[in-house]
mmCIF file with all atom_site columns, C-alpha atoms in Angstrom:
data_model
loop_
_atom_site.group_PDB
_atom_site.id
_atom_site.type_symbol
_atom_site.label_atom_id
_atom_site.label_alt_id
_atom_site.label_comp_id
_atom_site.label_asym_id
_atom_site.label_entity_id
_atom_site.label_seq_id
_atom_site.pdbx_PDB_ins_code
_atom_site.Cartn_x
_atom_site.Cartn_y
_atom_site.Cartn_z
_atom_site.occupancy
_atom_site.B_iso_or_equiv
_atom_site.pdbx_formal_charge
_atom_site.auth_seq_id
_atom_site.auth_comp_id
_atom_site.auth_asym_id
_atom_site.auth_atom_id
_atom_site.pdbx_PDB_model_num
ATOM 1   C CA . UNK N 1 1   ? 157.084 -48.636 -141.896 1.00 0.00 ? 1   UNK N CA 1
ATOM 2   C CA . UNK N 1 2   ? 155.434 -51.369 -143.957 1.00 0.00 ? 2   UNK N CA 1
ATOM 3   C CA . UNK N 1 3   ? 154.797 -50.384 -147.444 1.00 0.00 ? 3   UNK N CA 1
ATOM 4   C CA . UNK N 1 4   ? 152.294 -53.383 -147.719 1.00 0.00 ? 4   UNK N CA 1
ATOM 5   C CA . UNK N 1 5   ? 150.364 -51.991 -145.191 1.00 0.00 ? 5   UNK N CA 1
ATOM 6   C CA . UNK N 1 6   ? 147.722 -49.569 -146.316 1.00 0.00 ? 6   UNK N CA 1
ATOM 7   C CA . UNK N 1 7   ? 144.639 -47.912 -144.792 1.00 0.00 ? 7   UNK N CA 1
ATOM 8   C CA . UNK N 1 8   ? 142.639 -45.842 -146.697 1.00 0.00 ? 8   UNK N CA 1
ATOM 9   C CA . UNK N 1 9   ? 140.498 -42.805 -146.072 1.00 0.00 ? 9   UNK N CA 1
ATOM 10  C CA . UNK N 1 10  ? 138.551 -39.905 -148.204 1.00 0.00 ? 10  UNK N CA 1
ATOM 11  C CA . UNK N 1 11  ? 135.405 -38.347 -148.764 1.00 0.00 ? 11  UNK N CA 1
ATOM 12  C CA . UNK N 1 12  ? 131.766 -39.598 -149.286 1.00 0.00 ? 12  UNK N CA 1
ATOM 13  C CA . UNK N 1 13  ? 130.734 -37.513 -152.327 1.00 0.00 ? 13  UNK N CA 1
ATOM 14  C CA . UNK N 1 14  ? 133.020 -37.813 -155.191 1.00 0.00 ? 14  UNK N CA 1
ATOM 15  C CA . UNK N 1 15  ? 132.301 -36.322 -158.952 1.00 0.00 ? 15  UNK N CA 1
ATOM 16  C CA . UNK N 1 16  ? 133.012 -38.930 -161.702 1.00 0.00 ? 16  UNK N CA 1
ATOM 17  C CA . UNK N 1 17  ? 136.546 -37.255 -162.340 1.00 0.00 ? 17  UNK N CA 1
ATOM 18  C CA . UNK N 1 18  ? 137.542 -38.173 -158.570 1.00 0.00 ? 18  UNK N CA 1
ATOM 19  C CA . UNK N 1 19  ? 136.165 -41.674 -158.860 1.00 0.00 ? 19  UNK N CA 1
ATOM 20  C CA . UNK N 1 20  ? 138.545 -42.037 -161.643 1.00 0.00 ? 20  UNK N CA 1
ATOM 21  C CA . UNK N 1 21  ? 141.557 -40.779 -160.070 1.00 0.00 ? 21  UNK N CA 1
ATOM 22  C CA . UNK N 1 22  ? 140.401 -42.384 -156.928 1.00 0.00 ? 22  UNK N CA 1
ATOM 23  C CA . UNK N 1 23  ? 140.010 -45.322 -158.351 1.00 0.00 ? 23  UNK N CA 1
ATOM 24  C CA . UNK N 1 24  ? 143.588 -45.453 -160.826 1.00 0.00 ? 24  UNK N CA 1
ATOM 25  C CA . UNK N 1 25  ? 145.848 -44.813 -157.870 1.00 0.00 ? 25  UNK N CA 1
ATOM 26  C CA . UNK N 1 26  ? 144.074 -47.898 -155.145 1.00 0.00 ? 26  UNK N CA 1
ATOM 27  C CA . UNK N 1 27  ? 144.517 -49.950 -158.638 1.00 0.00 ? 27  UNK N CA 1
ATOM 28  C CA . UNK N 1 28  ? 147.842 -49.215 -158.385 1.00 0.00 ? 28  UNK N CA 1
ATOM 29  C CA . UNK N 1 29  ? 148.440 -49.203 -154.698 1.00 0.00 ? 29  UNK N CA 1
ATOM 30  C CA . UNK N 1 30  ? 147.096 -52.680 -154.198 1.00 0.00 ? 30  UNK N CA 1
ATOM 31  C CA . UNK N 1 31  ? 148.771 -56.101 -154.847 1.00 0.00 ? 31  UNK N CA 1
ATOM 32  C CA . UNK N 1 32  ? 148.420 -59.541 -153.775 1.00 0.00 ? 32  UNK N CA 1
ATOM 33  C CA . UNK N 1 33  ? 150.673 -59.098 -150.959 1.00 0.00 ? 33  UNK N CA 1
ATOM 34  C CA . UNK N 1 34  ? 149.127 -55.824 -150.031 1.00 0.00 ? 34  UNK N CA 1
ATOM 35  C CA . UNK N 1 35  ? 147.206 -55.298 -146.236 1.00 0.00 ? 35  UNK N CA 1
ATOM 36  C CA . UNK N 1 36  ? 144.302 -53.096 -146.703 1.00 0.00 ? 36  UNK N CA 1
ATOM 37  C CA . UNK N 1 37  ? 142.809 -51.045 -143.841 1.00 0.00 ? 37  UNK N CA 1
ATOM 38  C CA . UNK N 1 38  ? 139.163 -49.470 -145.258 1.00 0.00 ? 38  UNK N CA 1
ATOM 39  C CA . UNK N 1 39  ? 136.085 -48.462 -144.106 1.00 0.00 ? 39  UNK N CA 1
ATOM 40  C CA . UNK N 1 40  ? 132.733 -48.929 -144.688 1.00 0.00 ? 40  UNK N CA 1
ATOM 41  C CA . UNK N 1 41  ? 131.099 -45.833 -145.931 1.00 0.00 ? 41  UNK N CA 1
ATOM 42  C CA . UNK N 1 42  ? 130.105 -45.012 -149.919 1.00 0.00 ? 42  UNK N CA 1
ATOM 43  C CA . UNK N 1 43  ? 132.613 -43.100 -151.580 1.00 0.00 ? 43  UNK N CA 1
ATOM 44  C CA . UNK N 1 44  ? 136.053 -43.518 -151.335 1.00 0.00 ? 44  UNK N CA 1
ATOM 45  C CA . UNK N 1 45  ? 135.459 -46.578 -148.809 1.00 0.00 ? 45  UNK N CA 1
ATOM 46  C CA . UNK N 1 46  ? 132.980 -47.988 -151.460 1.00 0.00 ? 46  UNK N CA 1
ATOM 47  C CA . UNK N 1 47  ? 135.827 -48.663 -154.089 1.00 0.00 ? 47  UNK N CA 1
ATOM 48  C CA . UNK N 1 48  ? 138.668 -49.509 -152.045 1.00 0.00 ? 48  UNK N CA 1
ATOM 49  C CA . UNK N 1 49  ? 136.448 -52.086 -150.827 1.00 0.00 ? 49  UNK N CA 1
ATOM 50  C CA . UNK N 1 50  ? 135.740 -52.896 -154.867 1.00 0.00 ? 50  UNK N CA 1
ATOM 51  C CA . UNK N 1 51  ? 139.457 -53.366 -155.552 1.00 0.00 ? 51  UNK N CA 1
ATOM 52  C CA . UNK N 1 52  ? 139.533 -55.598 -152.847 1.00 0.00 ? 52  UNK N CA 1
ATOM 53  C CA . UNK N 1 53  ? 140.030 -58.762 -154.693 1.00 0.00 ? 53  UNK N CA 1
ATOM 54  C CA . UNK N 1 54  ? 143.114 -57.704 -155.651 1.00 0.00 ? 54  UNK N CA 1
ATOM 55  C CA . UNK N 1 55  ? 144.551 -58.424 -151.864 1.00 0.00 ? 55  UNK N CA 1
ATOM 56  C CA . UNK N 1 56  ? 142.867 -61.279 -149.668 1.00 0.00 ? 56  UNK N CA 1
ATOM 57  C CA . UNK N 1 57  ? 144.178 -59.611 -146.659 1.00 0.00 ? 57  UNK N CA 1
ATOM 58  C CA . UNK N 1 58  ? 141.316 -57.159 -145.981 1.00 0.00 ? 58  UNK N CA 1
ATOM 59  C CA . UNK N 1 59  ? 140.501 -55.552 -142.297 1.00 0.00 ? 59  UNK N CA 1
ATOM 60  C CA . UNK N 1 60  ? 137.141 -54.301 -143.279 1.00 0.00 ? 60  UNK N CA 1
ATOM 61  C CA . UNK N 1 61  ? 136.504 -51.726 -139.916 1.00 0.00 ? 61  UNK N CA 1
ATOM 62  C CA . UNK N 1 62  ? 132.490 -51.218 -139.298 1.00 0.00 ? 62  UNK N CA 1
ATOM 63  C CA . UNK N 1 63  ? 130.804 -48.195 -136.869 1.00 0.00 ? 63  UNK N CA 1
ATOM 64  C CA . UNK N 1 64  ? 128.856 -49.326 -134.650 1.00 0.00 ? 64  UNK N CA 1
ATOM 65  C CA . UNK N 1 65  ? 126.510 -47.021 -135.632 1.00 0.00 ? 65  UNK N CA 1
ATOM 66  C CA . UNK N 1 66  ? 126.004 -43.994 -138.272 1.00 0.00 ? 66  UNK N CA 1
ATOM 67  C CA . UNK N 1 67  ? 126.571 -40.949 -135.245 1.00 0.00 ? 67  UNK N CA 1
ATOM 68  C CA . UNK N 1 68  ? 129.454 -38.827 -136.065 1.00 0.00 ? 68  UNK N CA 1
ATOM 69  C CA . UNK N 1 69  ? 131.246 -39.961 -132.833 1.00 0.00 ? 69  UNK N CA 1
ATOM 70  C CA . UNK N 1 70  ? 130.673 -43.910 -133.880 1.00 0.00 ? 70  UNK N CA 1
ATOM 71  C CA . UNK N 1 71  ? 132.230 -43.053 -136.786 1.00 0.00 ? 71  UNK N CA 1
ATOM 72  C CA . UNK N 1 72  ? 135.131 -41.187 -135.702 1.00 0.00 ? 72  UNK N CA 1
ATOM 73  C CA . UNK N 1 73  ? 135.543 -43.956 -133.556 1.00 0.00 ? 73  UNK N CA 1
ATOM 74  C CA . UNK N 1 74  ? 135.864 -46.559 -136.704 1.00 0.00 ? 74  UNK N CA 1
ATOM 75  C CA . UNK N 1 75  ? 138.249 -44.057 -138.192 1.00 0.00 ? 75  UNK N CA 1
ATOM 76  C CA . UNK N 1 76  ? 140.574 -44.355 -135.133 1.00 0.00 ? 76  UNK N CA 1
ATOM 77  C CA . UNK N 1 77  ? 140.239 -47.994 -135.322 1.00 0.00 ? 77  UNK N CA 1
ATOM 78  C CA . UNK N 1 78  ? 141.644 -48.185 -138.691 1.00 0.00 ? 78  UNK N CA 1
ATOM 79  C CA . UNK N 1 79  ? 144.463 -45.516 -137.876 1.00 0.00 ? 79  UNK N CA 1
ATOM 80  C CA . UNK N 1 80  ? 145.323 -47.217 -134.435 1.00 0.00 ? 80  UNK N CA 1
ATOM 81  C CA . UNK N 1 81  ? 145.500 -50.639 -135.919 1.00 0.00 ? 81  UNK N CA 1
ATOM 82  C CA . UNK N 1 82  ? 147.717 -48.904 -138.957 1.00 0.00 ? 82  UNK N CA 1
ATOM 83  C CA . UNK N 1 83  ? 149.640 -47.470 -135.960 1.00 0.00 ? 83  UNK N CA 1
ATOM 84  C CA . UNK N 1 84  ? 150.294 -51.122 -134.465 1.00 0.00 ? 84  UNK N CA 1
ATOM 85  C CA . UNK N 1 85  ? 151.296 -52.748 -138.342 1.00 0.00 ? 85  UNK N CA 1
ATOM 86  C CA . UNK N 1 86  ? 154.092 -49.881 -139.613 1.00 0.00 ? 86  UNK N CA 1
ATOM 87  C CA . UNK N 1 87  ? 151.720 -49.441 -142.026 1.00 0.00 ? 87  UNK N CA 1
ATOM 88  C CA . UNK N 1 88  ? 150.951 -45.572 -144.148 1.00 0.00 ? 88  UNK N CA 1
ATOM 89  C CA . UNK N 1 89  ? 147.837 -43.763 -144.418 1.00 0.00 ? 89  UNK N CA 1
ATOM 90  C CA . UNK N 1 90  ? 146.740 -42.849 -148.045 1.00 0.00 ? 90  UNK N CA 1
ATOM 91  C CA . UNK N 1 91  ? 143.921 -40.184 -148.056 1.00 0.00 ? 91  UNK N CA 1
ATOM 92  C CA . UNK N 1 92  ? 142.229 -38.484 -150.797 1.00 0.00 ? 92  UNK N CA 1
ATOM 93  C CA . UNK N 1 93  ? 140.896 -35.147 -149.286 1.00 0.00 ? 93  UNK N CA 1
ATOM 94  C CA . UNK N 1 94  ? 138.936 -32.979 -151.605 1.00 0.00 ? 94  UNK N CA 1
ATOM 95  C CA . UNK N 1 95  ? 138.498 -29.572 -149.899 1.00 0.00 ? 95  UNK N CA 1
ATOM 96  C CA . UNK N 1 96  ? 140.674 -27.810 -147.247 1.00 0.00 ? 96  UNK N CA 1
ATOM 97  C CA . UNK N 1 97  ? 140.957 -28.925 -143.867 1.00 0.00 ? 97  UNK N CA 1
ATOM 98  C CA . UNK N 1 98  ? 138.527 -27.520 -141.488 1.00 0.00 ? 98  UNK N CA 1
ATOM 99  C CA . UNK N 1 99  ? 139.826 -24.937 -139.618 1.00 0.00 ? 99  UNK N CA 1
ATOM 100 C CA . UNK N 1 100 ? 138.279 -25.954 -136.195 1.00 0.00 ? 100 UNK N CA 1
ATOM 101 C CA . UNK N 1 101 ? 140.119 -29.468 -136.791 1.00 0.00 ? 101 UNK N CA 1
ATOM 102 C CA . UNK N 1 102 ? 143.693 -29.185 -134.730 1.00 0.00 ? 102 UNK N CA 1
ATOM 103 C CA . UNK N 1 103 ? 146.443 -31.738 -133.822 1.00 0.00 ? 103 UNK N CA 1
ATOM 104 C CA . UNK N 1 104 ? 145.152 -31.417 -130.386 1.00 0.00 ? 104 UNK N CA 1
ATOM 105 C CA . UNK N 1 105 ? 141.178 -31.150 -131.639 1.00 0.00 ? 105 UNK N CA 1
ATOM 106 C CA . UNK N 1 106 ? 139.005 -33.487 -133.885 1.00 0.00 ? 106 UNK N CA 1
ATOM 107 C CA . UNK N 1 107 ? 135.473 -32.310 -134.471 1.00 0.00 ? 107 UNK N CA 1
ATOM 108 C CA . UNK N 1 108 ? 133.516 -34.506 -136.808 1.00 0.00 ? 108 UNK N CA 1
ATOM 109 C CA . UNK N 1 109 ? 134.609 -38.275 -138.518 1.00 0.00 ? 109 UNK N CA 1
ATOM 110 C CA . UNK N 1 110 ? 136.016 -37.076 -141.986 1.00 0.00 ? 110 UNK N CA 1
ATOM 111 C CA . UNK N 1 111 ? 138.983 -37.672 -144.302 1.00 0.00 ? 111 UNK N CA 1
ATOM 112 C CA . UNK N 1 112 ? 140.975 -34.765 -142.260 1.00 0.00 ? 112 UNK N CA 1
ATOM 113 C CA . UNK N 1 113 ? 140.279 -36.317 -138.706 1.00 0.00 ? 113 UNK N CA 1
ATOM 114 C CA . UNK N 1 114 ? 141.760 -39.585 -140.078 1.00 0.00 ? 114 UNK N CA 1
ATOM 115 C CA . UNK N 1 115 ? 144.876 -37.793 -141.400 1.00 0.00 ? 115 UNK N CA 1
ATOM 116 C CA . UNK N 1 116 ? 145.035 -35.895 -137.786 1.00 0.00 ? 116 UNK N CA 1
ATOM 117 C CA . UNK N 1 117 ? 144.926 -39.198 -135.636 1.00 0.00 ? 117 UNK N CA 1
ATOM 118 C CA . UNK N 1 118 ? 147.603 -40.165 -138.101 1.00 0.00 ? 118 UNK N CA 1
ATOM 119 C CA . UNK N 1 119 ? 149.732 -37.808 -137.502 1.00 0.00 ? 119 UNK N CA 1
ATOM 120 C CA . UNK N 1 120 ? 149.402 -37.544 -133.448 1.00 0.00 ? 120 UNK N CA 1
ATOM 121 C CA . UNK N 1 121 ? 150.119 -41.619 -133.880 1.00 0.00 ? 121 UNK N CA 1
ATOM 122 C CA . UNK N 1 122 ? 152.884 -41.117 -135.768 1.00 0.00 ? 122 UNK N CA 1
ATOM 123 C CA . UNK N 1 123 ? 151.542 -42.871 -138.660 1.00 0.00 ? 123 UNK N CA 1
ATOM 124 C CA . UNK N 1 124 ? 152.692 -42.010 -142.282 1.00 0.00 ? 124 UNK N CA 1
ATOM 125 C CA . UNK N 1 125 ? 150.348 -39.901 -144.632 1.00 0.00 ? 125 UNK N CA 1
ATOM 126 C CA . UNK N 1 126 ? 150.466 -39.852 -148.015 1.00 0.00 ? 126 UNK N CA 1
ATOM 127 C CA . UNK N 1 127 ? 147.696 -37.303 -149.568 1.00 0.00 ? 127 UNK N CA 1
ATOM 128 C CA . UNK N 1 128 ? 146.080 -37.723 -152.898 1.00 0.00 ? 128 UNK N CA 1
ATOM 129 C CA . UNK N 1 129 ? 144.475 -34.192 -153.217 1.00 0.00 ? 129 UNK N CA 1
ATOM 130 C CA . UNK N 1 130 ? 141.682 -34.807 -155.463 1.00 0.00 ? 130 UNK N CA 1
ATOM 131 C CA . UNK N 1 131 ? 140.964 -30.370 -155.569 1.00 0.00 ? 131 UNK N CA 1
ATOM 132 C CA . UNK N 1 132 ? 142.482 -27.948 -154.618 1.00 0.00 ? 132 UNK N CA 1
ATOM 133 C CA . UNK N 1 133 ? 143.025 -28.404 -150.473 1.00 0.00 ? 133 UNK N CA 1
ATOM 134 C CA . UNK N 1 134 ? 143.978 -24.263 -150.072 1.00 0.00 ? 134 UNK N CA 1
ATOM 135 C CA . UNK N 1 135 ? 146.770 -23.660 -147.492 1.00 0.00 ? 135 UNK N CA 1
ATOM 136 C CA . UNK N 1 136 ? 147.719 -26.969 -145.633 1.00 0.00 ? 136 UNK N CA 1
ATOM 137 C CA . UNK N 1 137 ? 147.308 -26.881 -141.897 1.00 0.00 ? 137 UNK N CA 1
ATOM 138 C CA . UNK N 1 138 ? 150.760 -26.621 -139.732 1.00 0.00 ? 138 UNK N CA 1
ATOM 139 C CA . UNK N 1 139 ? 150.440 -29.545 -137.867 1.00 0.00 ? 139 UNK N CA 1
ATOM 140 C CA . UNK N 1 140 ? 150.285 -31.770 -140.971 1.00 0.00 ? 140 UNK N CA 1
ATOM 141 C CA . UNK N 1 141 ? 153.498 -29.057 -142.786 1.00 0.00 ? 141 UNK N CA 1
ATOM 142 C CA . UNK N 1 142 ? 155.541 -30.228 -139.306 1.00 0.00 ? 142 UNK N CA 1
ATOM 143 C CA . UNK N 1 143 ? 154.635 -34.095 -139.648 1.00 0.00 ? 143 UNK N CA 1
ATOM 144 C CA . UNK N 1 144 ? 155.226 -34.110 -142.876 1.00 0.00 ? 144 UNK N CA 1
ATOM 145 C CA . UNK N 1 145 ? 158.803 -32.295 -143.006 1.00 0.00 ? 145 UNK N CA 1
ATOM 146 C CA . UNK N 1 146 ? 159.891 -35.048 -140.374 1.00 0.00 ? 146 UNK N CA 1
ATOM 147 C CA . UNK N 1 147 ? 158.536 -38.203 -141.928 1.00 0.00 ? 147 UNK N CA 1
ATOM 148 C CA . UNK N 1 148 ? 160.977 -36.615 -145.075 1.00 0.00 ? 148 UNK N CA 1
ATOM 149 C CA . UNK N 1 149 ? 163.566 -35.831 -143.018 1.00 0.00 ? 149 UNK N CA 1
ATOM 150 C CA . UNK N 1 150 ? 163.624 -39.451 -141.649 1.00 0.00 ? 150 UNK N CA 1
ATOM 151 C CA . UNK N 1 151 ? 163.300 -40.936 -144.768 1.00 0.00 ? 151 UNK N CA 1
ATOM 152 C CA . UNK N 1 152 ? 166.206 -38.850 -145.995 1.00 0.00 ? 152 UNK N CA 1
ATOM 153 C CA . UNK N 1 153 ? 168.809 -40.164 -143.028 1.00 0.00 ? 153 UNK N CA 1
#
């Protein structure tokens, strides 16, 4: 793993109290020496893509359209080319995961599909709950125990 390698996923709709926090942890996250991973729609994508100056090294990852599957497809772009650089996945989810969304099943192009396709690729997730996300799913509790338990040995 890569700790200069970031990609960055969350929600569209944010209040002004989850800008904020939103905003205070990316300030923190990224450096000069930082790779940053990010989208392009309004919300969270919007002010990663603001704090960009702070790291040169930008992969800005377009859909190719604005149909859910064009952008779940830009979503596994930015996790598969995480996936290829060691780097982590930092996502700020603000309302439980869907319960049709499983390790095995993806429905729709949201902040929980990007933390599924990180965890079937094996790449690191580190959430930023910005409300409360309700009982976590058990594909995400099992990935989750293991990255610690690897990071432990």
């Amino acid at each position: 793993m890569d700790p200069t390698v970031i990609g960055v996923a969350g929600p569209r709709k944010l209040t002004h109290h989850q800008r904020g926090q939103a905003w205070a942890t990316l300030h923190t996250l990224l450096t000069p020496h930082t790779r940053l991973h990010v989208g392009c729609a309004c919300g969270l994508d919007a002010i990663a893509w603001g704090l960009a100056y702070k790291t040169w090294n930008v992969q800005h990852h377009i859909a190719e359209g604005r149909a859910p599957w064009q952008l779940q497809q830009r979503t596994k772009r930015l996790v598969t080319a995480l996936a290829a650089e060691g780097g982590t996945l930092h996502a700020w989810p603000n309302k439980p995961c869907p319960p049709q969304l499983t390790r095995s099943r993806w429905k729709g192009s949201g902040t929980w599909g990007a933390i599924r396709e990180a965890v079937a690729l094996g790449v690191p997730v580190e959430l930023h709950p910005l409300g409360d996300l309700g009982e976590q799913p058990s594909w995400l509790n099992a990935a989750t125990e293991a990255t610690q338990t690897a990071l432990t040995l």
